[in-house]
């Protein structure tokens, strides 16, 4: 009696396809879980110490003699990242990884906008004012009040 390998080959091919499909499994879910959390802009209120600002936004990109720091960071995403990760995982299993074609670029675009801030401090190293910097635009005041240039009078 001779055994046919046709059934075994089919099962082997199916197994290989499933293995290849699941090798990339979880990329979108992993991206969702690794998104930075949203920053607390409450630390930009005038009077907040420089150490609290830096602990929230990280080390500044530039810190100058003008007593101002410039921060550049990713805004991050809301608290839905765990729910998104579960959803992506269910989709991955249900579609044998094919959902990654759409889900991975979609998740890559979530919360990836860079935010640029200038935070200026008084002599005691407390926040005086903060501005949002836009490429090609004028700085936009977020908190506080910019000091008047020296030598100007108000009439």
CSV table of C-alpha atoms in Angstrom, one decimal:
chain,number,residue,atom,x,y,z
A,1,UNK,CA,0.0,0.0,0.0
A,2,UNK,CA,1.4,3.3,-1.1
A,3,UNK,CA,0.7,6.6,0.9
A,4,UNK,CA,0.0,9.8,-1.0
A,5,UNK,CA,1.9,12.9,0.1
A,6,UNK,CA,-0.6,15.3,-1.5
A,7,UNK,CA,-2.5,15.8,1.8
A,8,UNK,CA,0.7,16.3,3.7
A,9,UNK,CA,2.1,18.8,1.3
A,10,UNK,CA,-1.1,20.8,1.4
A,11,UNK,CA,-1.0,20.9,5.2
A,12,UNK,CA,2.7,21.8,5.1
A,13,UNK,CA,2.0,24.7,2.6
A,14,UNK,CA,-0.9,25.9,4.7
A,15,UNK,CA,1.2,25.8,7.9
A,16,UNK,CA,4.0,27.8,6.1
A,17,UNK,CA,1.5,30.4,4.9
A,18,UNK,CA,0.2,30.8,8.4
A,19,UNK,CA,3.7,31.0,9.9
A,20,UNK,CA,4.7,33.7,7.3
A,21,UNK,CA,1.5,35.6,7.9
A,22,UNK,CA,2.0,35.7,11.6
A,23,UNK,CA,5.7,36.7,11.6
A,24,UNK,CA,4.7,40.4,11.2
A,25,UNK,CA,1.8,39.9,13.6
A,26,UNK,CA,1.4,42.7,16.1
A,27,UNK,CA,3.3,45.5,14.5
A,28,UNK,CA,0.3,47.9,14.7
A,29,UNK,CA,-0.5,46.6,18.2
A,30,UNK,CA,3.1,47.2,19.2
A,31,UNK,CA,3.1,50.7,17.8
A,32,UNK,CA,-0.1,51.5,19.7
A,33,UNK,CA,1.4,50.3,23.0
A,34,UNK,CA,4.6,52.3,22.4
A,35,UNK,CA,2.9,55.6,21.7
A,36,UNK,CA,4.1,58.3,24.1
A,37,UNK,CA,1.4,59.6,26.5
A,38,UNK,CA,-0.1,63.1,26.1
A,39,UNK,CA,1.9,65.9,27.7
A,40,UNK,CA,0.5,67.9,30.6
A,41,UNK,CA,0.4,71.5,29.5
A,42,UNK,CA,-0.6,72.6,33.0
A,43,UNK,CA,3.1,72.8,33.9
A,44,UNK,CA,3.4,75.8,31.6
A,45,UNK,CA,1.4,78.0,33.9
A,46,UNK,CA,3.4,81.0,35.1
A,47,UNK,CA,5.2,80.4,38.4
A,48,UNK,CA,5.9,76.7,37.7
A,49,UNK,CA,9.5,75.7,38.4
A,50,UNK,CA,11.8,74.8,35.5
A,51,UNK,CA,12.4,71.4,37.0
A,52,UNK,CA,8.7,70.4,36.7
A,53,UNK,CA,8.6,71.7,33.1
A,54,UNK,CA,11.7,69.6,32.1
A,55,UNK,CA,10.4,66.5,33.9
A,56,UNK,CA,7.2,66.7,31.8
A,57,UNK,CA,8.7,67.6,28.4
A,58,UNK,CA,12.2,66.1,28.8
A,59,UNK,CA,15.5,67.9,28.2
A,60,UNK,CA,15.2,70.9,26.0
A,61,UNK,CA,16.5,70.9,22.4
A,62,UNK,CA,18.1,74.3,23.1
A,63,UNK,CA,18.6,76.3,26.3
A,64,UNK,CA,20.0,79.7,25.7
A,65,UNK,CA,21.3,82.8,27.5
A,66,UNK,CA,17.9,84.4,27.0
A,67,UNK,CA,16.6,82.2,29.9
A,68,UNK,CA,14.3,80.3,27.5
A,69,UNK,CA,14.1,76.6,26.6
A,70,UNK,CA,13.0,75.1,23.3
A,71,UNK,CA,11.3,71.7,23.4
A,72,UNK,CA,10.4,69.5,20.5
A,73,UNK,CA,8.4,66.3,21.2
A,74,UNK,CA,5.7,64.1,19.8
A,75,UNK,CA,2.3,65.0,21.2
A,76,UNK,CA,1.4,61.4,21.8
A,77,UNK,CA,-2.0,59.8,21.8
A,78,UNK,CA,-4.9,59.6,24.2
A,79,UNK,CA,-5.5,56.7,26.6
A,80,UNK,CA,-7.1,54.6,23.9
A,81,UNK,CA,-3.9,52.9,23.0
A,82,UNK,CA,-4.7,49.7,24.9
A,83,UNK,CA,-8.0,49.3,23.2
A,84,UNK,CA,-6.4,50.0,19.8
A,85,UNK,CA,-3.8,47.3,20.5
A,86,UNK,CA,-6.4,44.8,21.4
A,87,UNK,CA,-8.4,45.6,18.3
A,88,UNK,CA,-5.3,45.3,16.0
A,89,UNK,CA,-4.5,42.0,17.6
A,90,UNK,CA,-8.0,40.6,17.0
A,91,UNK,CA,-7.8,41.9,13.4
A,92,UNK,CA,-4.4,40.3,12.9
A,93,UNK,CA,-5.6,36.9,14.0
A,94,UNK,CA,-8.9,37.1,12.1
A,95,UNK,CA,-7.2,38.1,8.8
A,96,UNK,CA,-4.0,36.0,9.3
A,97,UNK,CA,-1.9,39.2,9.4
A,98,UNK,CA,-3.4,40.9,6.3
A,99,UNK,CA,-4.9,43.7,8.3
A,100,UNK,CA,-1.4,45.0,9.0
A,101,UNK,CA,-1.3,46.4,5.4
A,102,UNK,CA,-3.8,49.0,6.5
A,103,UNK,CA,-3.4,49.1,10.3
A,104,UNK,CA,0.3,49.6,10.5
A,105,UNK,CA,0.4,52.9,8.4
A,106,UNK,CA,-2.7,54.0,10.2
A,107,UNK,CA,-1.2,53.6,13.6
A,108,UNK,CA,2.1,55.2,12.5
A,109,UNK,CA,0.1,58.4,11.7
A,110,UNK,CA,-1.6,58.6,15.1
A,111,UNK,CA,0.0,61.2,17.4
A,112,UNK,CA,3.1,61.6,15.3
A,113,UNK,CA,2.9,65.4,15.0
A,114,UNK,CA,5.9,67.2,16.5
A,115,UNK,CA,5.1,70.0,18.9
A,116,UNK,CA,7.6,72.9,19.3
A,117,UNK,CA,7.5,75.0,22.4
A,118,UNK,CA,9.5,77.9,23.8
A,119,UNK,CA,9.3,78.3,27.5
A,120,UNK,CA,10.9,81.4,29.1
A,121,UNK,CA,11.7,81.7,32.8
A,122,UNK,CA,12.1,84.6,35.3
A,123,UNK,CA,15.2,85.1,37.4
A,124,UNK,CA,14.0,82.5,40.0
A,125,UNK,CA,13.7,79.9,37.2
A,126,UNK,CA,9.9,79.9,37.2
A,127,UNK,CA,7.8,80.0,34.0
A,128,UNK,CA,7.2,83.5,32.8
A,129,UNK,CA,5.5,82.7,29.5
A,130,UNK,CA,5.3,79.9,26.9
A,131,UNK,CA,4.8,80.0,23.1
A,132,UNK,CA,4.0,77.4,20.5
A,133,UNK,CA,6.3,77.6,17.6
A,134,UNK,CA,5.1,76.8,14.1
A,135,UNK,CA,7.3,76.3,11.1
A,136,UNK,CA,6.6,79.2,8.7
A,137,UNK,CA,4.4,81.0,11.3
A,138,UNK,CA,4.6,83.4,14.1
A,139,UNK,CA,5.0,82.2,17.7
A,140,UNK,CA,1.6,81.8,19.4
A,141,UNK,CA,1.4,82.7,23.1
A,142,UNK,CA,0.1,79.8,25.2
A,143,UNK,CA,0.5,81.0,28.8
A,144,UNK,CA,1.7,84.1,30.6
A,145,UNK,CA,2.5,87.5,29.2
A,146,UNK,CA,5.6,88.4,27.2
A,147,UNK,CA,7.6,91.2,28.8
A,148,UNK,CA,7.6,94.5,27.0
A,149,UNK,CA,10.9,95.3,25.2
A,150,UNK,CA,13.2,97.5,27.3
A,151,UNK,CA,13.0,101.2,26.5
A,152,UNK,CA,9.4,101.2,25.5
A,153,UNK,CA,6.7,103.2,27.2
A,154,UNK,CA,3.0,102.7,27.2
A,155,UNK,CA,0.9,105.9,26.4
